[in-house]
Coordinates of C-alpha atoms in Angstrom, one line a residue:
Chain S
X170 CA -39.6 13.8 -81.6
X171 CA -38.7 9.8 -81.3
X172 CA -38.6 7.5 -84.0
X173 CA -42.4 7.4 -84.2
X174 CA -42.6 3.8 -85.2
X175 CA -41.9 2.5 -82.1
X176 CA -45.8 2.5 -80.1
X177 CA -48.6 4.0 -81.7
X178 CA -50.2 6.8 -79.6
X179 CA -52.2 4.6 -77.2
X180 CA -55.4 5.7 -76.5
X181 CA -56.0 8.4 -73.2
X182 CA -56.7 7.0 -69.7
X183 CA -56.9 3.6 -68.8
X184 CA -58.3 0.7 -70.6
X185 CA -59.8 -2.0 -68.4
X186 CA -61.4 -3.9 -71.0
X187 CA -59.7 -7.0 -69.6
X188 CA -61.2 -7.0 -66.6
X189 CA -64.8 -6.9 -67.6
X190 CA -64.0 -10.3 -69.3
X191 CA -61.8 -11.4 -66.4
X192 CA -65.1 -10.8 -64.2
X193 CA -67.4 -12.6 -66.6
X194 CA -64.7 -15.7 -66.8
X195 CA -65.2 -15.9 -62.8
X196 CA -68.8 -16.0 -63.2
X197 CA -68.7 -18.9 -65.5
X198 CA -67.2 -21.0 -62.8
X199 CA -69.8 -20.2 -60.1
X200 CA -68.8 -21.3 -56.7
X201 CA -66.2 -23.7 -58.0
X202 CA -62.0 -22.3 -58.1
X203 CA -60.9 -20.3 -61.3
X204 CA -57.2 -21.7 -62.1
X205 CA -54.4 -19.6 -60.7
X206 CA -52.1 -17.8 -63.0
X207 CA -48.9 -19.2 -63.4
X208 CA -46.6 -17.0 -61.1
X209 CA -43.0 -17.0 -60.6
X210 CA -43.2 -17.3 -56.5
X211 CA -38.8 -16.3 -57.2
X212 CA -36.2 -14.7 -55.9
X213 CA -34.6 -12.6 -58.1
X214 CA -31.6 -10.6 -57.5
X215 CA -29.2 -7.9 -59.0
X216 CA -25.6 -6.2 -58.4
X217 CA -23.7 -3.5 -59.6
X218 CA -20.2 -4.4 -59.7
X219 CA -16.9 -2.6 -61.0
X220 CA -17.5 -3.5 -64.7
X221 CA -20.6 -4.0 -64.6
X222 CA -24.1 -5.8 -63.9
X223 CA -24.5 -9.3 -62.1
X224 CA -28.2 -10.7 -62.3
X225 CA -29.6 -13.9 -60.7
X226 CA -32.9 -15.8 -60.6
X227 CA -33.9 -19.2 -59.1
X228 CA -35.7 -21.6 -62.0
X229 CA -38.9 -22.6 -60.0
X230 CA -42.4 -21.5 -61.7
X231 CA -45.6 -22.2 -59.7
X232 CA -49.1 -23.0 -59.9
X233 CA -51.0 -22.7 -57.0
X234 CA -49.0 -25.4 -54.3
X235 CA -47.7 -27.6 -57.7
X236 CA -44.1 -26.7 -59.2
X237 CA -44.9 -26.5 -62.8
X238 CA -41.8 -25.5 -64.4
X239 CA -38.6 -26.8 -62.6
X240 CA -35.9 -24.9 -65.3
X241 CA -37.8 -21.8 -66.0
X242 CA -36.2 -18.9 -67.4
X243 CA -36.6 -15.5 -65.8
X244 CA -33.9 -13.7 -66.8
X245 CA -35.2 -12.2 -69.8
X246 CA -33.3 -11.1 -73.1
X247 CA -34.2 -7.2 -74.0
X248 CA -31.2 -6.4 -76.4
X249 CA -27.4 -7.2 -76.6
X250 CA -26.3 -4.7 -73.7
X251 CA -29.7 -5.1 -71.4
X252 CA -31.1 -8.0 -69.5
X253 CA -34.2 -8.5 -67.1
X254 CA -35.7 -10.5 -64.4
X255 CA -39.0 -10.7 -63.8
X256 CA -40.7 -11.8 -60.7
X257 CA -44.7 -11.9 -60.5
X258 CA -47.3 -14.0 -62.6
X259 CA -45.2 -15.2 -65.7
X260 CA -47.0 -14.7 -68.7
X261 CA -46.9 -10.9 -67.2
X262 CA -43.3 -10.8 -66.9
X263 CA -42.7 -13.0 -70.3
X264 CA -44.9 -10.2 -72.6
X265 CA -43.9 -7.4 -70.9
X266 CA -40.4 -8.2 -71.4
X267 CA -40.8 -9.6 -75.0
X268 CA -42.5 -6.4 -76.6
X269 CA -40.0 -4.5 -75.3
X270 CA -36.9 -6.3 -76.8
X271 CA -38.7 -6.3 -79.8
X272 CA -39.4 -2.3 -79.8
X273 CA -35.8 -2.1 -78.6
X274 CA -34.7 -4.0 -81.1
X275 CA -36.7 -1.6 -84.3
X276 CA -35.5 1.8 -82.2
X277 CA -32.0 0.1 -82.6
X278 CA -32.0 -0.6 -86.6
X279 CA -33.8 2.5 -87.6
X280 CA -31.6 4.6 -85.6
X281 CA -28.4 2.8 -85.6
X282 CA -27.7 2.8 -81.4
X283 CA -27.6 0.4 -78.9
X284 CA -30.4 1.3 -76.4
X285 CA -29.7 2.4 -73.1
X286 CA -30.5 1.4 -70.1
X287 CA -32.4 4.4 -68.8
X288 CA -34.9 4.3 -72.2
X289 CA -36.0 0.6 -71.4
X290 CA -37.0 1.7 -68.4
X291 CA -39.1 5.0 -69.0
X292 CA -40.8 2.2 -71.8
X293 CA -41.7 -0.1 -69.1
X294 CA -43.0 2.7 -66.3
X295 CA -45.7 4.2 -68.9
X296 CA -46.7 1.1 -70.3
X297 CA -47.2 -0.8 -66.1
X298 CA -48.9 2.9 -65.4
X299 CA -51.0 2.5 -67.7
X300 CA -51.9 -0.7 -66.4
X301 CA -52.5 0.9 -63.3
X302 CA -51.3 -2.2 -61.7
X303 CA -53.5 -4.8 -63.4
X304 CA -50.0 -6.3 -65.3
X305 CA -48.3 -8.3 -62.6
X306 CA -44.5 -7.4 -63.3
X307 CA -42.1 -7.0 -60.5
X308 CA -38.9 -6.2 -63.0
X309 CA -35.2 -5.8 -62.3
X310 CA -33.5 -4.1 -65.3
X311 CA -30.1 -4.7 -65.8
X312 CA -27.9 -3.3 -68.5
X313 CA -24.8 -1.3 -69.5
X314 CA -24.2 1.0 -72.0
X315 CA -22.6 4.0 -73.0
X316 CA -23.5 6.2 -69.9
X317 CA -22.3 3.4 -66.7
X318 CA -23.7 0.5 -65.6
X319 CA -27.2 0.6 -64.3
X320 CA -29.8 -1.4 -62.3
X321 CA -33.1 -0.4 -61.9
X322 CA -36.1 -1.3 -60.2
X323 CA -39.8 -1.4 -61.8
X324 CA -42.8 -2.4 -60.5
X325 CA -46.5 -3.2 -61.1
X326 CA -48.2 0.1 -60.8
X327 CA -45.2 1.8 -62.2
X328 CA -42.7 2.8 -60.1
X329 CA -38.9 2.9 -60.7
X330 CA -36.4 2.8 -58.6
X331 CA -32.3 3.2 -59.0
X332 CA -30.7 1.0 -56.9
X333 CA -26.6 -0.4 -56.7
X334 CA -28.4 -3.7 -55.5
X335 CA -31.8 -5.6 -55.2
X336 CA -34.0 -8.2 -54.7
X337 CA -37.5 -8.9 -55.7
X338 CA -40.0 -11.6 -55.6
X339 CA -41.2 -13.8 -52.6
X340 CA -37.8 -14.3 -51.9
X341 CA -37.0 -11.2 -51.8
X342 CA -36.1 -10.6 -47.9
X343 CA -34.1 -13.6 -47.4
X344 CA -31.9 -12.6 -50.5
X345 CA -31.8 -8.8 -49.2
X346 CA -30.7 -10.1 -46.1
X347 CA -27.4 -11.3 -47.9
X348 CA -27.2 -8.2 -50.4
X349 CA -27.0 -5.4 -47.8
X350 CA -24.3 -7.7 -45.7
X351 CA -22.1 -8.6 -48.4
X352 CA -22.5 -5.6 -51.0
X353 CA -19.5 -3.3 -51.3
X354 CA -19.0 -0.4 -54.2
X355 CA -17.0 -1.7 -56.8
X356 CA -16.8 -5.4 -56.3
X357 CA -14.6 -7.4 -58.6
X358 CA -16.5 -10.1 -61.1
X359 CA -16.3 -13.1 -58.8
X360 CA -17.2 -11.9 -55.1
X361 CA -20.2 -10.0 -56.9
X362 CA -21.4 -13.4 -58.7
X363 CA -20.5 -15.3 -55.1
X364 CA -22.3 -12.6 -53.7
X365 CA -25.4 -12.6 -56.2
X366 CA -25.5 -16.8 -56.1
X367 CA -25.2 -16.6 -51.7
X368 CA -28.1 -14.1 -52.4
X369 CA -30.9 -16.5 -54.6
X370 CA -29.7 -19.1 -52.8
X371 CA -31.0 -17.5 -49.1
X372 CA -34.3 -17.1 -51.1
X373 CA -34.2 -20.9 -52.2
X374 CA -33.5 -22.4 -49.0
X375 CA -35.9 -19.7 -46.9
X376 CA -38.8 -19.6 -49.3
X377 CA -40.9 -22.3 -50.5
X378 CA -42.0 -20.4 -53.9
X379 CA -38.7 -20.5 -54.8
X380 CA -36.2 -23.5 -55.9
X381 CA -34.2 -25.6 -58.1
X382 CA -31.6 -24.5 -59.8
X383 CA -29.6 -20.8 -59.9
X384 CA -29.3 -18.7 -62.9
X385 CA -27.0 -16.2 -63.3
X386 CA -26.1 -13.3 -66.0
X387 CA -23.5 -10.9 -66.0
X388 CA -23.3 -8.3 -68.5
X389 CA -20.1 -6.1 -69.3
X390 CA -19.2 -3.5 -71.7
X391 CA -17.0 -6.4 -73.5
X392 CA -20.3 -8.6 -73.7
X393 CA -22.8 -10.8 -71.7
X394 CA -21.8 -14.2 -70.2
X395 CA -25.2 -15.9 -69.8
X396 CA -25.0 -18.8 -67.6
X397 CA -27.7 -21.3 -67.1
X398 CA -27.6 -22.9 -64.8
X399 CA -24.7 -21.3 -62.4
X400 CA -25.7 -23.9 -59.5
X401 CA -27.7 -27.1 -60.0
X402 CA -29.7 -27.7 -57.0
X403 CA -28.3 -30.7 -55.1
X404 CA -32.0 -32.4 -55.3
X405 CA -32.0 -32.9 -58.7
X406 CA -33.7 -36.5 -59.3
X407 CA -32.4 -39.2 -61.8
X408 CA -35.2 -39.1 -64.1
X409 CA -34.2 -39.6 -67.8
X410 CA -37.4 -37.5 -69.1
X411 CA -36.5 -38.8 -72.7
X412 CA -39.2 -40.6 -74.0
X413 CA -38.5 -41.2 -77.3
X414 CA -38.7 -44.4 -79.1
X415 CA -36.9 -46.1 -81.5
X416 CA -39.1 -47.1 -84.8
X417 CA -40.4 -51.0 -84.2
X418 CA -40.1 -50.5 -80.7
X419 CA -44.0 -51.3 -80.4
X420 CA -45.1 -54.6 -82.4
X421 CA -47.5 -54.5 -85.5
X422 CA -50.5 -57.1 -85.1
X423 CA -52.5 -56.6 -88.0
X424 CA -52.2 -54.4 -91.0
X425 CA -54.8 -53.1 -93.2
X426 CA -54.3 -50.6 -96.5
X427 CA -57.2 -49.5 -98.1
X428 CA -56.4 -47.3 -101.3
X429 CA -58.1 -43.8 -102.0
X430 CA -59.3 -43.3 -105.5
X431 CA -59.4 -39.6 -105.8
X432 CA -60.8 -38.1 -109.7
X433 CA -59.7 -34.7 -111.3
X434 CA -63.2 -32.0 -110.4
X435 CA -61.9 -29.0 -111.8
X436 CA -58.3 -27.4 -113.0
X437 CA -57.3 -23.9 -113.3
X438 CA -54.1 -22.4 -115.0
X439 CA -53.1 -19.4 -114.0
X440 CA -50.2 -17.4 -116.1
X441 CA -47.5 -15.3 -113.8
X442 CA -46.4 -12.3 -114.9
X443 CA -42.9 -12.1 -114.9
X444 CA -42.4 -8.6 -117.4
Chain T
X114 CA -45.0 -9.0 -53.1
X115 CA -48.4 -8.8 -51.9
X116 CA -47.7 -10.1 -48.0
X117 CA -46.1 -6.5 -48.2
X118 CA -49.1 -4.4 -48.8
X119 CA -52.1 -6.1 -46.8
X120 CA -54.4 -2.9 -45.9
X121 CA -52.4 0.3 -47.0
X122 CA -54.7 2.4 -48.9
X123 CA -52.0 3.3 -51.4
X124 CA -51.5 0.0 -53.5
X125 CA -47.7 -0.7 -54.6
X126 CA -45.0 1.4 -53.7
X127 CA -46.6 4.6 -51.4
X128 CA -43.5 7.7 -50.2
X129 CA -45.0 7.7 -46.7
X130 CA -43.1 10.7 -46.0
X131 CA -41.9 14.4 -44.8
X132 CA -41.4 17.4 -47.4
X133 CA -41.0 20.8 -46.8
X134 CA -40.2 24.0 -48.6
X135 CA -39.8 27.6 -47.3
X136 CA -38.9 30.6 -48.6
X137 CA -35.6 32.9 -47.2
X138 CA -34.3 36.1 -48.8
X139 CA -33.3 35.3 -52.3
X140 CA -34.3 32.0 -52.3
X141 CA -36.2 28.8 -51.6
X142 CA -35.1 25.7 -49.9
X143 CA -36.7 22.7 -50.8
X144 CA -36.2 19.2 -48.7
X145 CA -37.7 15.4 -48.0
X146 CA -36.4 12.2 -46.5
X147 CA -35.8 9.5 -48.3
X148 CA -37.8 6.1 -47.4
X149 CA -40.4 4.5 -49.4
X150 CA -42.7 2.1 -47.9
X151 CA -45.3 -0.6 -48.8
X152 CA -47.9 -1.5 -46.6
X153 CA -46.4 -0.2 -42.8
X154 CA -44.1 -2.0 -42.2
X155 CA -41.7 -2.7 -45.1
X156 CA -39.3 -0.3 -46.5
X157 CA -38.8 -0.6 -49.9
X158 CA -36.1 1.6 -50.8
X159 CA -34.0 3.6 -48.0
X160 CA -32.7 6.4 -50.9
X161 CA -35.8 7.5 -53.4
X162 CA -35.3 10.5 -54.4
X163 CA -38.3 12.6 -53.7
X164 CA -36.9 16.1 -55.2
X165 CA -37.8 16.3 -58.9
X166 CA -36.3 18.7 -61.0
X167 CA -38.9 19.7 -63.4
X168 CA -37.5 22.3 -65.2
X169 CA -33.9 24.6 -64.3
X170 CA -35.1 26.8 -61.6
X171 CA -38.0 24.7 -60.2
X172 CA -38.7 21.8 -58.2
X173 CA -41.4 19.9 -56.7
X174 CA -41.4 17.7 -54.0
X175 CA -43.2 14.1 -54.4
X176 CA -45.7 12.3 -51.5
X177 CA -48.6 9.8 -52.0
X178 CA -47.9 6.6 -54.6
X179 CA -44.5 6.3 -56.1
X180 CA -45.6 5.6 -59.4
X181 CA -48.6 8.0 -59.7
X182 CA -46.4 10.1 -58.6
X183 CA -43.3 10.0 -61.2
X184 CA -46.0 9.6 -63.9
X185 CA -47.6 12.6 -63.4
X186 CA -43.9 14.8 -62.9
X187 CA -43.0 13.1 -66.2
X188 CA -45.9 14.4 -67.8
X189 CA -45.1 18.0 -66.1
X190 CA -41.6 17.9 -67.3
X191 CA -42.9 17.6 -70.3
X192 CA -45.4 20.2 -70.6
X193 CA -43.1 22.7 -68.6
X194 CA -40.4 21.9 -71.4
X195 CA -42.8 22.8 -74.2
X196 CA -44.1 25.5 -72.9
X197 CA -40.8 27.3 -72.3
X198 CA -40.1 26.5 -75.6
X199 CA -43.7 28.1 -77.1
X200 CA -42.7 31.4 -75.0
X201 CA -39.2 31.4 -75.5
X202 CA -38.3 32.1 -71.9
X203 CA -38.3 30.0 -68.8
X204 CA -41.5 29.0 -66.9
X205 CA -43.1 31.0 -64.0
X206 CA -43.3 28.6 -60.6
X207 CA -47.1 29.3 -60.9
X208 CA -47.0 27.6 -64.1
X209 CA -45.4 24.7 -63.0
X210 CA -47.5 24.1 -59.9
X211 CA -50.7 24.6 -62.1
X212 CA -49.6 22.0 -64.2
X213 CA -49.5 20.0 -61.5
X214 CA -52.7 21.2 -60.4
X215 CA -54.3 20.2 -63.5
X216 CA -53.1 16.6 -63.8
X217 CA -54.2 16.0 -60.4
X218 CA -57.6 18.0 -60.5
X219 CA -58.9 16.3 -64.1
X220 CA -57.7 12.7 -62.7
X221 CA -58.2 12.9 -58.9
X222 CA -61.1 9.6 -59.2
X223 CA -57.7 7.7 -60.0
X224 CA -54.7 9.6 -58.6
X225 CA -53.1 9.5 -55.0
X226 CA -50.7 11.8 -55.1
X227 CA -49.5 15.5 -53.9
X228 CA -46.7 17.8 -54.5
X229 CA -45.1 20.6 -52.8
X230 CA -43.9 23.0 -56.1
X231 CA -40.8 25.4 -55.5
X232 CA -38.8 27.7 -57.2
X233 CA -37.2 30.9 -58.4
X234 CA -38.5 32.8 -61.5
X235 CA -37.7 36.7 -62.2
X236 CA -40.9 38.3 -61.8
X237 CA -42.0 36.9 -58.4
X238 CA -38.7 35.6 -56.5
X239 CA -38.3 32.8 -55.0
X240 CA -42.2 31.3 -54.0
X241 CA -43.7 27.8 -52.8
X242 CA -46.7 26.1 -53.7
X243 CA -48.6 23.3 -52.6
X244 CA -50.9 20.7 -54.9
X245 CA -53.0 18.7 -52.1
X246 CA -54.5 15.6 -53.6
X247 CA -57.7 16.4 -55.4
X248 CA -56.0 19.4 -57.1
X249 CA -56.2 22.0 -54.4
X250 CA -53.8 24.7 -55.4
X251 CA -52.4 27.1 -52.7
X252 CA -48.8 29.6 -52.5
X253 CA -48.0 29.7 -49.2
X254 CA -44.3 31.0 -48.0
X255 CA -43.6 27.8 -45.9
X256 CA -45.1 24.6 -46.5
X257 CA -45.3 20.8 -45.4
X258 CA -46.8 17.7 -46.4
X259 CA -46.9 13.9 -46.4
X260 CA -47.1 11.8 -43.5
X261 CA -44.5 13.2 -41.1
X262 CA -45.8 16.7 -41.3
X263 CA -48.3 16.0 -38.6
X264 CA -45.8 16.0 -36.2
X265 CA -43.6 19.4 -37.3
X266 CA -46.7 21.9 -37.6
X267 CA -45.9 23.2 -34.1
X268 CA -42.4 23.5 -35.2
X269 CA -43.2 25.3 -38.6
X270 CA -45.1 27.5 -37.1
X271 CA -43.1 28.3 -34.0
X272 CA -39.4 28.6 -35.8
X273 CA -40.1 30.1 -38.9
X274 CA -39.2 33.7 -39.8
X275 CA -40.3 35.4 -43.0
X276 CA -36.3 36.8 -44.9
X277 CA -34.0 34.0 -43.0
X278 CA -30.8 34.2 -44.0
X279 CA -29.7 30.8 -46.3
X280 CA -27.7 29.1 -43.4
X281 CA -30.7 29.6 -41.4
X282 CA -33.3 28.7 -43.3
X283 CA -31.3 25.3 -44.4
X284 CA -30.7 24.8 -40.7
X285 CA -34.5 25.2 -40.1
X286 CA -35.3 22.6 -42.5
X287 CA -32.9 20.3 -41.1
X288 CA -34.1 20.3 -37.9
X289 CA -37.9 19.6 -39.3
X290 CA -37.2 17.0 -41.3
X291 CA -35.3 15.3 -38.5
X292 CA -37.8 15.4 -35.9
X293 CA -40.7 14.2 -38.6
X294 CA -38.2 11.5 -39.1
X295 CA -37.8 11.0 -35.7
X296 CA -41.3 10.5 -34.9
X297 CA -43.0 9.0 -38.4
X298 CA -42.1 5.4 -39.0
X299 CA -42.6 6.0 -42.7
X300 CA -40.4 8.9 -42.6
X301 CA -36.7 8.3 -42.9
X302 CA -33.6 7.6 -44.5
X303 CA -31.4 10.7 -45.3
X304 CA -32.4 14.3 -46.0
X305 CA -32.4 15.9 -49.5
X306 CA -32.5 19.8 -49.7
X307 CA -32.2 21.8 -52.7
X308 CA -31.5 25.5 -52.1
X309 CA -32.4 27.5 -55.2
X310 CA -31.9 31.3 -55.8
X311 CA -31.5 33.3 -58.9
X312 CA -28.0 32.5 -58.9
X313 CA -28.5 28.4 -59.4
X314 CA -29.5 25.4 -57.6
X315 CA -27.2 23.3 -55.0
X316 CA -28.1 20.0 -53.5
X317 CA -27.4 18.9 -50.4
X318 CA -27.4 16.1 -48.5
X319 CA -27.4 15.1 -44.6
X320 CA -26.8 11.6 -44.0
X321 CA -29.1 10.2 -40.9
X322 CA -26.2 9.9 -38.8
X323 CA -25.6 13.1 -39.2
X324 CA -28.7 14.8 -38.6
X325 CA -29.2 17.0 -35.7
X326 CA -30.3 14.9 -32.3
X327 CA -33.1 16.1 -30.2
X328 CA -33.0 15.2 -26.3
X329 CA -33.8 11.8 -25.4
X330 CA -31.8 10.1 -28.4

């Protein structure tokens, strides 16, 4: 049997509390527009290369027609060997994503291992099925370990997919376009990130929910190279957005001190044991 | 994601598709294409495996929603696995299709999925069984399913001759699966087949440009 102190035994069929309140929420606004969930509108990619895995992302999160985060993160941390992007609505992708590195991360100490690839995965499928599709996560799973090099596909309702290359998100069929041109078995370390970057950047220039900069991660047996960003877009403004100020930066007109006087209600002692 | 699933009744990923099995002297062959789709008109992987191994001599043969689908051969794995273990000897094919049969029978409110369940065990041979999708449970010696197999019945019926020889039977498959990829648009891809007999199990695999060509093509 597994370590058992991973999940606890969730309980049979599906739950759907959530949605009961989500129902009651809309209600409550009656007639007028419930806010949109932040989503990742993204194009997201992934490549299997000669030593290893090559994953991308573009940086633009948004709400409804606003950009709301212009250097958002969606290539997500799961453990030293295994990496995931996550395309759909982004607290989905950011939970889903979290409680997994963390449950990867006890199965790791309590049993000494690395993780592998294949097990983040089957965690992933039976938590989204059980979801039944209500947790928007369109994942791309990344890692290497001591089998190979693996990418794999998971989405909402469940269903995984092994693929040697990828794209998700509302990017996803400009990117593909690119991927199934330029992808070759074995590719050495810089055509694959060329090829990964030429991929998110077909989903940035072709679709409007995705943008800004390009992040890219590629993960070998040796280690995982991380870099953020890879491109910066070439419409980057020249706002400072530091507003800090330095201390008497903003004149004093008046000033006023009034003192407390504060009296002694009650004291307790209370000994420590230290036997 | 959603622009790619506007009114299919299957939400997410569905294995519009073409799987067969028929039985030959010794043996079973076992075979589906390989195309996923969402919605109609996009196809979201061009190599799914649809042949599940669920335990050593038995297969079964995936159509309906991906992920309903591979949750419910997980669970069957499973249970196929323990129960081999209880009785100390590997499963009967009728066991492993009513397993099946029961996951998709107690949840068939939520589930959209159906299998085709083949294999070899020593008491009965080589058999096939097919799980339709509220739990229907039925052996038959050939069978088809999923989208595609609306346009092979004719076929099926026509070519297919109880105690083919393995070449044949394998070359009877082909040629289904090829015209139901031919003529379903959710149908495609390459073809698996799995040929299992009491001696082992061997996969094999026709790529689409090499699968036989019919007339006008």
């Amino acid at each position: 049997m597994a370590l058992a102190n991973i999940f606890e035994t969730p309980a049979p069929g599906f739950n759907f509390d959530n949605t009961a309140r989500n129902a009651a929420l809309n209600g409550l606004f009656d007639g007028g527009q419930t806010p949109k969930p932040l989503k990742t509108g993204t194009t997201i990619a992934g490549v299997v290369f000669k030593d290893g895995v090559v994953l991308g992302a573009d940086t633009r999160a948004t709400s409804g027609e606003v950009v709301a985060d212009k250097m958002c993160a969606k290539i997500h941390y799961i453990s030293p060997n295994i990496y995931c992007c996550g395309a759909g609505t982004a607290a989905d992708t950011e939970k889903t994503t979290d409680l997994l590195s963390s449950n990867l991360t006890i199965y790791s100490l309590n049993s000494g291992r690395n993780p592998r690839v294949v097990m983040a995965v089957n965690i992933l499928q039976d938590m989204l099925y059980r979801y039944h599709g209500q947790i928007g996560a369109n994942l791309i799973l990344g890692g290497v370990d001591c089998t190979g090099n693996h990418l794999y596909t998971v989405g909402p309702y469940g269903s995984v997919n092994k693929v040697p290359y990828l794209s998700m998100g509302s990017g996803d069929l400009a990117a593909l376009g690119i991927l199934e041109d330029g992808f070759k078995p074995d590719l050495e370390l810089e055509p694959a990130k060329e090829l990964v970057r030429a991929a998110i950047q077909a989903g940035i220039m072709n679709d409007l929910g995705s943008g800004n900069n390009i992040d890219i991660c590629v993960i070998t047996k040796q280690g995982v190279d991380y870099i953020r960003p890879y491109r910066e877009s070439q419409y980057k403004d020249k706002r400072k957005t530091k507003y800090k100020y330095p201390p008497g930066a903003t004149p004093i007109l008046t000033e006023k001190v009034v003192p407390l006087k504060l009296e002694v209600v009650q004291e307790t002692v209370q000994k420590m044991e230290t036997a | 994601m959603e622009k790619h699933c506007t009114e299919s009744r299957v939400k997410g990923v569905s294995t519009g598709t073409t799987i067969l099995a028929a039985v030959f002297d010794g043996g079973v062959v076992i075979g589906s294409d390989s195309r996923a789709s969402m919605g109609e008109e996009y196809v979201s992987s061009k190599t799914i495996n649809k042949v599940i191994q669920v335990h050593d001599r038995i297969f079964c043969c995936i159509a309906g929603s991906l992920a309903d689908a591979q949750a419910i051969t997980k669970a069957a794995k499973f249970h196929l696995s323990f129960h081999s273990v209880q009785m100390e000897s590997p499963p009967r094919v009728m066991a492993a299709a009513s397993v099946l049969k029961d996951l998709c029978y107690k949840n068939r409110e939520e589930l959209q999925a159906g299998f085709i369940t083949a294999g070899w065990d020593k008491k009965n041979g080589p058999q096939v069984y097919v799980v339709a999708l509220g739990g229907m449970l039925i052996n038959q010696l050939v069978t088809i399913a999923g989208s595609g197999s609306t346009y092979i019945y004719g076929y099926i019926d026509a070519k297919y001759k109880p105690n083919m020889t393995k070449e044949e039977c394998l070359q009877f498959a082909t040629n289904a699966l090829a015209l139901a990829m031919g003529r379903d648009n959710v149908s495609g891809g390459v073809a698996h087949l799995v040929v299992v007999t009491e001696k082992g199990v061997e996969h094999v695999v026709v790529p689409g440009d090499k699968l036989p060509k019919f007339h006008d093509e």
